[in-house]
Coordinates of C-alpha atoms in Angstrom, one line a residue:
Chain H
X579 CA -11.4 -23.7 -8.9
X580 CA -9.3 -20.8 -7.1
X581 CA -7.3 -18.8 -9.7
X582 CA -4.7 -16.4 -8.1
X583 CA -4.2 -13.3 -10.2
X584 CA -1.0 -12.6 -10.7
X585 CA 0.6 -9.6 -8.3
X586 CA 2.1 -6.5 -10.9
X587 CA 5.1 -6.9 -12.1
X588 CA 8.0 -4.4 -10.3
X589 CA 11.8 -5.8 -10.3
X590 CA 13.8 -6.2 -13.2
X591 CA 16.1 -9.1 -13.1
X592 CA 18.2 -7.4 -16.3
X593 CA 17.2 -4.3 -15.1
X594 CA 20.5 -1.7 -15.7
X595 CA 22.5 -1.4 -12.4
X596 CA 23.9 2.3 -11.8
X597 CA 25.0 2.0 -8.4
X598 CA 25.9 -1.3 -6.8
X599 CA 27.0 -1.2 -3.1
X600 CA 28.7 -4.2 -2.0
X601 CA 29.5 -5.1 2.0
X602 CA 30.2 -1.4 2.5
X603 CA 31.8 -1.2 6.3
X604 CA 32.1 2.4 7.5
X605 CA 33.8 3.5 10.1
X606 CA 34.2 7.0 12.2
X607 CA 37.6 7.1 14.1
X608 CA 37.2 3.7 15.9
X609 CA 33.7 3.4 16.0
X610 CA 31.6 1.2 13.1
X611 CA 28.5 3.1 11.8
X612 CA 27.5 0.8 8.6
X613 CA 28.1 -2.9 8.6
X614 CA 28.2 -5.3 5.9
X615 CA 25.3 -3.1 3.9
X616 CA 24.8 -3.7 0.4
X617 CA 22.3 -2.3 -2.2
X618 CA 21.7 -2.2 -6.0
X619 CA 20.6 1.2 -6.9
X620 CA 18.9 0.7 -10.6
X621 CA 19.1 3.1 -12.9
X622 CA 16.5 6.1 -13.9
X623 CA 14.7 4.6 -10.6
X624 CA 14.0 6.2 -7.2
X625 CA 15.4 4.2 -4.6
X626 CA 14.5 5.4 -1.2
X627 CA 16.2 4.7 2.0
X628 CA 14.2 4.8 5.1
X629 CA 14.9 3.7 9.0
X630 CA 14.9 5.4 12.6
X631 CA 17.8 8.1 13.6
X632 CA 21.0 7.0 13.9
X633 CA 20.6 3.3 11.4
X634 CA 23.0 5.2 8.7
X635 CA 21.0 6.2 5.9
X636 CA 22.7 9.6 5.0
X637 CA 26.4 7.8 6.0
X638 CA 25.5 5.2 3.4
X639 CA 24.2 7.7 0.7
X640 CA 27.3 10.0 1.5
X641 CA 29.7 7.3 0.9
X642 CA 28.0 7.1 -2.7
X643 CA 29.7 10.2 -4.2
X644 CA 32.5 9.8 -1.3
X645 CA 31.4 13.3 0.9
X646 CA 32.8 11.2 3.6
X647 CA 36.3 12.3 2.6
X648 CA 35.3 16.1 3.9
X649 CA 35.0 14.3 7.5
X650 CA 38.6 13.5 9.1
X651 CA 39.1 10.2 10.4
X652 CA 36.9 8.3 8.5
X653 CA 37.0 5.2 6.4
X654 CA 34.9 2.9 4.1
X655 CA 35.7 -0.7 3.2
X656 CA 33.5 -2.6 0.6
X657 CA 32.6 -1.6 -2.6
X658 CA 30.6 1.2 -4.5
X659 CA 30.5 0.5 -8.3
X660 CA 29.5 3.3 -10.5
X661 CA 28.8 2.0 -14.1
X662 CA 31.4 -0.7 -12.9
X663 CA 33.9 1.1 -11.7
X664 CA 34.4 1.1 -7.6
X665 CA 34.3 4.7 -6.4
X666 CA 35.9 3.9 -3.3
X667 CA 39.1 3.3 -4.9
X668 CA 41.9 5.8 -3.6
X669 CA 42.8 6.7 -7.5
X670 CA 39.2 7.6 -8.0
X671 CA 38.8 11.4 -9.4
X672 CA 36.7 12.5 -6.6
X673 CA 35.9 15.9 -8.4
X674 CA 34.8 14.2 -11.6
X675 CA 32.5 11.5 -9.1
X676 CA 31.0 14.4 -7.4
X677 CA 29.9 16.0 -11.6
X678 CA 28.4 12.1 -12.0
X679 CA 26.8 11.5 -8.3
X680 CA 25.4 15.1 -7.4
X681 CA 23.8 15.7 -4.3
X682 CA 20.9 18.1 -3.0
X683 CA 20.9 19.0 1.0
X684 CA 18.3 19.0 3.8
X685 CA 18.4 22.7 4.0
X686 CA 18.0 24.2 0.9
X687 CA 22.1 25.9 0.5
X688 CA 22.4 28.3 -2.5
X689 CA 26.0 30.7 -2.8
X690 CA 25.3 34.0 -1.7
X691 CA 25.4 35.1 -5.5
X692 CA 23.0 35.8 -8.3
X693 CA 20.5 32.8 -9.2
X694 CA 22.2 32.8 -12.6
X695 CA 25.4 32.2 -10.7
X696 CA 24.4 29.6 -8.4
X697 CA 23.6 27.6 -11.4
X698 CA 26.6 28.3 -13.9
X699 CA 29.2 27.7 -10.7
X700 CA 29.5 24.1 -12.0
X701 CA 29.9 24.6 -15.1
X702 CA 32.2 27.7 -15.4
X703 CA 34.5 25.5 -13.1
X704 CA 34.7 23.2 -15.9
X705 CA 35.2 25.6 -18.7
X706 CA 32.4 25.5 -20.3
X707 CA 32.0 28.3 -23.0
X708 CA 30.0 31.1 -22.3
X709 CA 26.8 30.6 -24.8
X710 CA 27.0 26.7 -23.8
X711 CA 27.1 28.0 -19.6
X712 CA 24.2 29.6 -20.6
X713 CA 22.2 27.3 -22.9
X714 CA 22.4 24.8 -19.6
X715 CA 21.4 27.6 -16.5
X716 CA 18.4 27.6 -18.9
X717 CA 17.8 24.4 -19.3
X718 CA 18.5 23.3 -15.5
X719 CA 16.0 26.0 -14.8
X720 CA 13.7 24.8 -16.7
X721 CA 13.6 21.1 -15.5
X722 CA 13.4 23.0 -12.0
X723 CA 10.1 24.7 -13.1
X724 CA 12.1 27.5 -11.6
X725 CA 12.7 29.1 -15.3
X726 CA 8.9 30.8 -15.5
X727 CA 9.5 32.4 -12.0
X728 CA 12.9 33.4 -12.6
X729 CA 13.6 34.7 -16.1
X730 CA 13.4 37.9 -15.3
X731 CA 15.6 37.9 -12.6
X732 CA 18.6 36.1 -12.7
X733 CA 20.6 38.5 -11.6
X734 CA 18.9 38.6 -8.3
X735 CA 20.4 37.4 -5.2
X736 CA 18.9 33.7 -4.7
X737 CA 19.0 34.3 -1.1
X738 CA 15.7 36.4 -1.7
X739 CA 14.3 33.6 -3.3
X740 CA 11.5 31.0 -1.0
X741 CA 12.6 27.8 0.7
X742 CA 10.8 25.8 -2.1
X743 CA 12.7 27.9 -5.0
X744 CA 16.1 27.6 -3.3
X745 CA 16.0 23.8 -2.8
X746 CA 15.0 23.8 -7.0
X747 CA 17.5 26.1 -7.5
X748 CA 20.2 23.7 -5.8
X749 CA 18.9 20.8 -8.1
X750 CA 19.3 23.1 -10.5
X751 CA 22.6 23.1 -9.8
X752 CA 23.7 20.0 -9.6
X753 CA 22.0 19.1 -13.0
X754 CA 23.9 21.9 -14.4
X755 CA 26.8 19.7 -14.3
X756 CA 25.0 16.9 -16.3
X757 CA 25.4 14.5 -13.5
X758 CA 24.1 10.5 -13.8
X759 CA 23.1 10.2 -10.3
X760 CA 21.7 12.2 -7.8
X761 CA 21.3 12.1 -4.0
X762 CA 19.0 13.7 -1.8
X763 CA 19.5 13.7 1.9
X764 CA 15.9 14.6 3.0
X765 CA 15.3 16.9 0.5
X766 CA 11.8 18.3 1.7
X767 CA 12.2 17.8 5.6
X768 CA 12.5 21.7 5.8
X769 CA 9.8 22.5 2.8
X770 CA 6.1 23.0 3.3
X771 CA 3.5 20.6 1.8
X772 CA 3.3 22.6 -1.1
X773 CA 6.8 22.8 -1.8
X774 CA 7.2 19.2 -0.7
X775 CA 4.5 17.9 -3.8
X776 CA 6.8 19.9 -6.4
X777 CA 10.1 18.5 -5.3
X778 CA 8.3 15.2 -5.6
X779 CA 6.7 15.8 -9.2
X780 CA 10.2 17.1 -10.3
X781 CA 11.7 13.3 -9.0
X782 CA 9.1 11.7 -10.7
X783 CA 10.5 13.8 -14.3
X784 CA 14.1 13.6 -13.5
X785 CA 14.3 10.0 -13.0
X786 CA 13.2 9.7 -16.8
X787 CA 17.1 10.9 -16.8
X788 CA 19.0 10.8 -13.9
X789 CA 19.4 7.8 -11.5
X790 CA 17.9 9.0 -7.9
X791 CA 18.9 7.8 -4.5
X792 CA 16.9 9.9 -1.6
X793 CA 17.2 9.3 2.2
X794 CA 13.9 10.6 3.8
X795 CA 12.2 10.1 7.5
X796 CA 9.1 10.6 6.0
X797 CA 7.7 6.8 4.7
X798 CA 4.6 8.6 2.8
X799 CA 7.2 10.3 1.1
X800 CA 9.3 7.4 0.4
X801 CA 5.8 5.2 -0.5
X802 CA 4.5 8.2 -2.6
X803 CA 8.2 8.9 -4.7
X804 CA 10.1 5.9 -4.9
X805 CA 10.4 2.7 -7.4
X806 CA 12.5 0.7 -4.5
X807 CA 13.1 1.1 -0.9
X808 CA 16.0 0.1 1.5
X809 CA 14.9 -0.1 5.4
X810 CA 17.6 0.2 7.7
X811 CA 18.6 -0.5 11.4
X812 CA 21.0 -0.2 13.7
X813 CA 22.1 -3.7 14.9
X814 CA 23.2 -4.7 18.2
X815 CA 26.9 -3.1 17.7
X816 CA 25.2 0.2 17.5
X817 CA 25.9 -0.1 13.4
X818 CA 23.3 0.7 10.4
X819 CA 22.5 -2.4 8.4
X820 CA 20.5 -3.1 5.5
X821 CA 17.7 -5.3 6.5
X822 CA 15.3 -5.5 3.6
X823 CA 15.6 -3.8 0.4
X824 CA 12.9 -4.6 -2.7
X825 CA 10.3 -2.7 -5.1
X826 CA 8.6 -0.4 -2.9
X827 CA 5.2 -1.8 -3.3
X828 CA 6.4 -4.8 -1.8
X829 CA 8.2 -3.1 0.9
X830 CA 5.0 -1.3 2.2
X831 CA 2.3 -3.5 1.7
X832 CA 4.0 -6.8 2.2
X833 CA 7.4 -6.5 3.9
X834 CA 9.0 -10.0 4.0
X835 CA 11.1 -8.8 7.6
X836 CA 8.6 -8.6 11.0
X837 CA 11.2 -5.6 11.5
X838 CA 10.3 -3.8 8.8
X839 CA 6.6 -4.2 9.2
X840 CA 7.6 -3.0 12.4
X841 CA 8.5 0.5 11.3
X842 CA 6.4 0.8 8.7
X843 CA 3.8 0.3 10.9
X844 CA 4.8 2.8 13.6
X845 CA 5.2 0.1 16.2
X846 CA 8.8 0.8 16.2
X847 CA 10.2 1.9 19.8
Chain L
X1233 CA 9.9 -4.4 20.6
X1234 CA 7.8 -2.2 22.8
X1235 CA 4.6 -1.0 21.2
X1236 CA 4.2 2.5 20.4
X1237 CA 0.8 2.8 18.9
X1238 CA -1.4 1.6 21.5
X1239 CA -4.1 4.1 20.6
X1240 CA -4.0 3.0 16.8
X1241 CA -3.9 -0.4 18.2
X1242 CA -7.0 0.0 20.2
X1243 CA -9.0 1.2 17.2
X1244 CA -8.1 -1.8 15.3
X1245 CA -9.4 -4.0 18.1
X1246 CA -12.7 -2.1 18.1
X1247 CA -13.4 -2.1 14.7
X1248 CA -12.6 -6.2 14.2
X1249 CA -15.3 -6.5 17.4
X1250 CA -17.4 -4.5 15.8
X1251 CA -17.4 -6.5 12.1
X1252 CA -17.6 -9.8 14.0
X1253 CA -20.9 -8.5 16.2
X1254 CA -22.7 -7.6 12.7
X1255 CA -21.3 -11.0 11.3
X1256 CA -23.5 -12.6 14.0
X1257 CA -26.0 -10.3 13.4
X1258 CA -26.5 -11.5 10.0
X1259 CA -25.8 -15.4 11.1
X1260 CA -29.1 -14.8 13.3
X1261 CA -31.0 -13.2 10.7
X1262 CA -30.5 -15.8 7.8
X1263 CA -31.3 -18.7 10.2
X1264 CA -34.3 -16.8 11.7
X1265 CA -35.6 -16.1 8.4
X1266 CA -35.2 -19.8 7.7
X1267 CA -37.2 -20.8 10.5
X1268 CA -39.8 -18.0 10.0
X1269 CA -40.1 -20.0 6.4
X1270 CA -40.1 -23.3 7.3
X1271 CA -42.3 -23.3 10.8
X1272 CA -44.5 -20.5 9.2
X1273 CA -43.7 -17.9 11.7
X1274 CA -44.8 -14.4 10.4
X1275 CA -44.1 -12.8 14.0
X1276 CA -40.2 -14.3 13.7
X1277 CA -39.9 -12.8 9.4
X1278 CA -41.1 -9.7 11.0
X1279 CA -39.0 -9.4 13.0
X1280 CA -36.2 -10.2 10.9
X1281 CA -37.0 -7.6 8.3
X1282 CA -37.0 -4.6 11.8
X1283 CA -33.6 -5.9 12.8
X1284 CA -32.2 -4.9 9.1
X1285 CA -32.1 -1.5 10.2
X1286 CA -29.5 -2.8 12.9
X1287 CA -27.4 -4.2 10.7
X1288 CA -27.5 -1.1 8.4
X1289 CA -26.9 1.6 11.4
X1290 CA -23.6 -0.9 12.5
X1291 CA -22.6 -0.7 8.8
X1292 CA -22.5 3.0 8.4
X1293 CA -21.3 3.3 12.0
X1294 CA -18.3 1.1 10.9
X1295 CA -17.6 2.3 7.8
X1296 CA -16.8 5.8 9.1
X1297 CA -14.9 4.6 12.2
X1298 CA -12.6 2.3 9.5
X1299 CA -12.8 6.2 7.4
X1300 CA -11.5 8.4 10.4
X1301 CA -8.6 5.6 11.3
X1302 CA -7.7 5.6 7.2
X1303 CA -7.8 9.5 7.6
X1304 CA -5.7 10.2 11.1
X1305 CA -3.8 7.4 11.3
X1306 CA -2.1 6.6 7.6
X1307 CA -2.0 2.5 8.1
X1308 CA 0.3 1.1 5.6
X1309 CA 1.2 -3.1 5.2
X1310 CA -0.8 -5.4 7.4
X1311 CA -2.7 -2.7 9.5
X1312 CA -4.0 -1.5 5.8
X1313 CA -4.8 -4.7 4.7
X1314 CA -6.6 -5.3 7.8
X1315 CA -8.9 -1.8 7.5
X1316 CA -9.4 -2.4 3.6
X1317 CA -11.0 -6.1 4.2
X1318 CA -12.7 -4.7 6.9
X1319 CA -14.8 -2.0 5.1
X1320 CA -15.0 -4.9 2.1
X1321 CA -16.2 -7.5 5.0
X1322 CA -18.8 -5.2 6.5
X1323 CA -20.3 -4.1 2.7
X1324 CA -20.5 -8.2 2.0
X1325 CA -22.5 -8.5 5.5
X1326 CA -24.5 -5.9 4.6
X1327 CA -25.5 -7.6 1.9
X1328 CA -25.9 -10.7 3.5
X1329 CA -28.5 -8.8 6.0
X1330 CA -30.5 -7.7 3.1
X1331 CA -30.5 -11.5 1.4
X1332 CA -31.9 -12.2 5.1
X1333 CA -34.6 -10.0 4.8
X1334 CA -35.7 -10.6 0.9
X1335 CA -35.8 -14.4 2.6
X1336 CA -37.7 -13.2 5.9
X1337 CA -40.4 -11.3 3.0
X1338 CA -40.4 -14.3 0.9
X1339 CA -41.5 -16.3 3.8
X1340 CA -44.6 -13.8 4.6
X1341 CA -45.7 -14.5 1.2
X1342 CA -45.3 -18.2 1.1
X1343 CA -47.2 -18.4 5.0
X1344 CA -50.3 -17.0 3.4
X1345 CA -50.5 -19.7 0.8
X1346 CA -50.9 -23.7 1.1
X1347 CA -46.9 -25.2 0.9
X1348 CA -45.7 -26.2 -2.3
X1349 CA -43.8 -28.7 -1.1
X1350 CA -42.3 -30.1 1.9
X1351 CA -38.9 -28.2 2.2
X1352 CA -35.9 -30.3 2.5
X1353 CA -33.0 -28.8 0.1
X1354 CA -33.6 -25.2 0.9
X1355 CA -32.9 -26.2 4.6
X1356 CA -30.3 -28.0 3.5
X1357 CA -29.0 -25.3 1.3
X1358 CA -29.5 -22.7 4.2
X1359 CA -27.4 -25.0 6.5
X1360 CA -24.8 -25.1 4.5
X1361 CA -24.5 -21.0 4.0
X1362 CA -25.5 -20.7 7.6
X1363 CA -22.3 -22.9 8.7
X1364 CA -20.0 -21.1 5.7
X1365 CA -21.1 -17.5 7.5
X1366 CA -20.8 -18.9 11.3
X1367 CA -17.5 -20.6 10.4
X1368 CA -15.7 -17.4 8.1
X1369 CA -16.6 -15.3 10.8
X1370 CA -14.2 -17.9 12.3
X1371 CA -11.8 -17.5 10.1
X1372 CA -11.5 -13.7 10.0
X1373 CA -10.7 -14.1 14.0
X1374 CA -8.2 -16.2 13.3
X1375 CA -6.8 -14.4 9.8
X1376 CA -6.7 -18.2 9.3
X1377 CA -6.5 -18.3 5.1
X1378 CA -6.6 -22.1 4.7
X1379 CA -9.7 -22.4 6.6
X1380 CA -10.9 -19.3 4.3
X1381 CA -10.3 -21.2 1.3
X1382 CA -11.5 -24.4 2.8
X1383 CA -14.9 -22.5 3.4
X1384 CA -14.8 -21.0 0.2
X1385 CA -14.6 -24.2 -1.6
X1386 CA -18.2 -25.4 -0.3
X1387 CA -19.8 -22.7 -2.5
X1388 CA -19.8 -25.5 -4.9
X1389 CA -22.1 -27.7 -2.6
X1390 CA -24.7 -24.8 -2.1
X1391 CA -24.6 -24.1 -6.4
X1392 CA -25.1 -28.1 -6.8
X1393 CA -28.2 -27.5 -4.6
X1394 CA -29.3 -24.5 -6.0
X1395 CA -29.4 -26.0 -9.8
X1396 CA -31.4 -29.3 -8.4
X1397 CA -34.2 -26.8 -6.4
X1398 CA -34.2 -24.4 -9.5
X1399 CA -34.9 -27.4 -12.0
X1400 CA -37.7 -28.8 -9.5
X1401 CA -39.5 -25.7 -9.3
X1402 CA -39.6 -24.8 -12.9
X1403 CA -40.8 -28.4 -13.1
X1404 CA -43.5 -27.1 -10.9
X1405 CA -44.3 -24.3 -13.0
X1406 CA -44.8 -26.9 -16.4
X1407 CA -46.4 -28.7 -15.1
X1408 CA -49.1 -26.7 -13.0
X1409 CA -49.6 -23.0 -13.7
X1410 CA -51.4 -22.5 -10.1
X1411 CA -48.1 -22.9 -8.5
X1412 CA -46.5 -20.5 -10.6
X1413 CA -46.4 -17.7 -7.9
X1414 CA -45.5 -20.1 -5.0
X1415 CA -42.9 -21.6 -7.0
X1416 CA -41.1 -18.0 -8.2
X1417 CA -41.0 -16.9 -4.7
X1418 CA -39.5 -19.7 -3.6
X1419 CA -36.7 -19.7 -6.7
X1420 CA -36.1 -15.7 -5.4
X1421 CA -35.4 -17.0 -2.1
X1422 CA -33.0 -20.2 -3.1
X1423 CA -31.3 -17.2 -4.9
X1424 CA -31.0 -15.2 -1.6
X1425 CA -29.7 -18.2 0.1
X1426 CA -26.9 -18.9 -3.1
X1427 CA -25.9 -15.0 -3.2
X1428 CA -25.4 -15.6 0.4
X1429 CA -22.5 -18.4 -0.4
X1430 CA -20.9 -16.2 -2.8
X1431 CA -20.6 -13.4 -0.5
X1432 CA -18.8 -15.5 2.0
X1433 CA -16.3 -16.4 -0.8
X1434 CA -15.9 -12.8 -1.3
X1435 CA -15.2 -12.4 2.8
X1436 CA -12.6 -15.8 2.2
X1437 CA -10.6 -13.9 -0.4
X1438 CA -10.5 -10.9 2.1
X1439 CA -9.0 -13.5 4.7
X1440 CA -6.5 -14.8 2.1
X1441 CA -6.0 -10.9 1.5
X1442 CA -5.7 -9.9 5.2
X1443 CA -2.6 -12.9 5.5
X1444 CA -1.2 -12.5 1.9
X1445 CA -1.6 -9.0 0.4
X1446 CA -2.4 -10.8 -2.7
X1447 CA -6.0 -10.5 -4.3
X1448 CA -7.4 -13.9 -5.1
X1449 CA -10.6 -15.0 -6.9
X1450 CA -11.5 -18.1 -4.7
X1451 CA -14.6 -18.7 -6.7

C-alpha cells in the first residue's frame, strides 16, 4: 500500500483579502514598467516580493499606497483595492491612504528632530491631543523594541541614534499613525545581520496586526519572513510581470514555474 | 537561460557520482556475501566484512561534502531536495553495507557447520533485494519516481519470502534442537536480507521526494 501524507496546510481559500491588485499596468512617460500584474495581499500576512533588478517589485509596492504620484509623468491602470475600495481612483484621499498603507525605506530616513518628534510627526498632523500623541510615541516605541533603549532620551536627536535604531524608529513612525498596511522596500538591505534578525522578529509580531507587504533582494530573507511570496520578471517588453505568486513554502521548495526555480536557484543570468 | 552556478553545479554532479559509486559498492557486497554463504567461501565473507570500512570512509566523506555545499552554498527547491535525499540515500547505504557484512559473518559461522538445508529461498530472496538495490540505484540516476515506486512495491515479494523461510526454520528448531544454532543464524541473516528491502523503499520515497517535494511512505 503507498499512503501519501498529506503536505501542511498554507493558503486560505476564505482567507481575508487586504490588498487585492488587479491587472495593474504602469507606466513612466511612454515607457511600460508593470504589465498585467496582479496579486492578493492577505491580511496580517507577510507577502514578500522577490525577482532580479529592474522586474518592478518596488514600482508595484509603490503603486500600493500611490507614492507613484510624487514622480511626474507617471500613470497606473488596473486596480488596487484596499478593504474594497480601489485606491487608484483619482477621488481617492491620498493623505488618508498613505495613514492606512504606511511605508518603511531602504535607508533608514528619520527628520532631523528629536526621536520623540520623529514619532509624534504623524500624529500631531492629525490633531491628536497631547496625552493621546504621547500614549502612542510610547506605544510605537515599544512594538519597536526601541522603548527600553530610548526612554531616557527622547529628546535626543535620532540622527545620533545606529542604522538598526533609525530603521525601528521609522516603523515606529509609521505605526504611530495606526496604519492597516505596511510596506517595506528592502527594509534591511543597509542593516547588519544583527540588526537585519530584529527587523525580522519585529515582522514576525507586527503581522499579528498590520498587514505586511516587503520587497527584498535577499530570498533567505523573503524564505525566513514571509507567509507568501510573489516572483517577478521582466518580460520581453522590458516590463515587470507577476509570474508565480503562492504560500511561500511552496514557492521555495516546489515552485510550479521552471523560471522561478530558475532564480531561486541562482541559475538566473 | 545561461547558467550561472557552474561551480555549485559541479558539486552537485560529484556528490550524485559519489552516492551512486557506494550504491555499487553495497550491490557487490550483498551479492558477495551471498555467494560467500551459498559456495562456502570464507576468503570471499572476509573479504566482504574488510571492504565495510570503504563503504564507511565514502559515507563520512560524503556526508561532509553534502555539509559544506548546505553550508556555502544555501540550496533552496530542487537543488535542496536533491542534497537532503542524498545525505538520507548515503545513511540507508550505509546501512545496507553493514546488513552485507552481518550476512558476510553469518556465513563464516554457517561454513564451519554441516548445511541445514539446501538454500533455495534465501537466494531467491537475495536476488530479489539484489535487483531492487541494482535497479533504485537506477532510479535515483534517472530521478525516475514511477520506477521508484514500481521498485518499492516488490518489498512485498521479499516479506512473502521472508515469513515462508522464518516459519521453516522455526520448524527446524521444533522439531530438532541440534539445529537450533544453524537455524538462528540463518533467521539473522534472512533478516539482513529483508532490512535490506526496506531500506531501498526508504531510498524510493527519496526518489519520489527528489521529483515531488512531497514525503511519501511507500511501504
Amino acid at each position: 500500500m503507498q499512503t501519501e501524507i498529506a503536505p501542511r496546510p498554507v493558503a486560505d481559500a476564505d482567507a481575508e483579502i487586504k490588498l487585492d491588485a488587479r491587472h495593474v499596468n504602469f507606466f513612466y512617460g511612454d515607457f511600460q514598467a508593470l504589465e498585467d500584474a496582479s496579486l492578493a495581499v492577505q491580511a496580517r500576512r507577510i507577502t514578500a516580493l522577490i525577482g532580479p533588478s529592474g522586474c518592478g517589485k518596488t514600482t508595484f509596492l509603490r503603486i500600493f499606497n500611490r507614492m507613484h504620484d510624487l514622480t511626474p509623468s507617471t500613470r497606473a491602470t488596473g486596480e488596487v483595492l484596499l478593504d474594497g475600495h480601489n485606491v487608484l481612483d483619482p477621488d481617492t484621499d491620498v493623505i488618508q491612504l498613505r495613514r492606512q498603507v504606511g511605508m518603511l525605506f531602504q535607508r533608514p530616513n528619520p527628520f532631523p528632530k528629536s526621536i520623540y518628534d520623529n514619532v509624534a510627526y504623524g500624529p500631531h498632523m492629525l490633531g491628536w491631543s497631547k496625552s493621546r500623541i504621547n500614549d502612542i510615541v510610547e506605544q510605537s516605541l515599544k512594538d519597536t523594541g526601541l522603548w527600553d533603549e530610548v526612554q531616557n532620551r527622547l529628546r535626543r536627536s535620532a540622527l545620533n541614534l545606529s542604522g538598526g535604531q533609525q530603521q525601528r524608529l521609522c516603523l515606529a513612525r509609521a505605526l504611530a499613525v495606526e496604519p492597516q498596511v505596511i510596506l517595506m522596500d528592502e527594509p534591511a538591505s543597509a542593516l547588519d545581520p544583527i540588526a537585519t534578525l530584529r527587523i525580522e522578529e519585529l515582522m514576525q509580531d507586527l503581522k499579528k496586526r498590520y498587514t505586511i507587504v516587503i520587497v527584498t533582494h535577499n530570498m533567505q530573507q523573503a524564505s525566513r519572513v514571509s507567509d507568501f511570496t510573489a516572483f517577478m520578471l521582466m518580460n520581453q517588453r522590458r516590463a515587470g510581470e507577476v509570474i508565480e505568486f503562492g504560500p511561500t513554502d511552496d514557492i521555495f521548495n516546489r515552485p510550479k514555474e521552471s523560471r522561478t526555480e530558475d532564480y531561486i536557484t541562482g541559475r538566473f543570468g | 537561460m545561461a547558467t550561472t552556478r557552474t561551480l555549485f553545479d559541479q558539486e552537485l554532479a560529484e556528490l550524485k557520482t559519489g552516492v551512486l559509486r557506494m550504491g555499487s559498492m553495497v550491490e557487490q557486497a550483498i551479492a558477495e556475501s551471498m555467494r560467500a554463504l551459498v559456495d562456502r567461501d570464507n576468503a570471499l565473507a572476509k573479504e566482504v566484512i574488510a571492504r565495510d570500512q570503504d563503504v564507511n570512509e565514502l559515507h563520512r566523506q560524503l556526508r561532509e561534502r553534502a555539509f559544506m555545499i548546505m553550508a556555502t552554498q544555501q540550496p533552496v527547491a530542487r537543488d535542496l531536495r536533491l542534497i537532503v535525499s542524498f545525505q538520507h540515500m548515503v545513511l540507508e547505504l550505509e546501512r545496507m553495507g553493514d546488513h552485507a557484512v552481518g550476512i558476510a559473518r553469518a556465513a563464516l559461522r554457517l561454513n564451519d557447520m554441516p548445511q541445514l538445508k539446501p538454500y533455495i529461498d534465501l537466494p531467491r530472496m537475495a536476488e530479489i533485494t539484489e535487483s531492487q538495490v541494482h535497479e533504485i540505484l537506477g532510479a535515483v540516476i534517472e530521478a525516475d519516481q514511477d520506477k521508484a515506486r514500481m521498485i518499492a512495491e516488490r518489498d512485498d515479494e521479499v516479506d512473502v519470502l521472508y515469513r515462508r523461510i522464518w516459519q521453516e526454520l522455526v520448524q527446524f528448531m521444533v522439531n530438532d534442537p541440534q539445529t537450533v544454532e544453524r537455524a538462528a543464524i540463518l533467521l539473522f541473516l534472512a533478516k539482513d536480507l529483508e532490512r535490506i528491502a526496506d531500506r531501498v523503499t526508504n531510498i524510493a520515497e527519496d526518489v519520489v521526494f527528489l521529483h515531488t517535494g512531497r514525503i511519501v511512505e511507500l511501504s
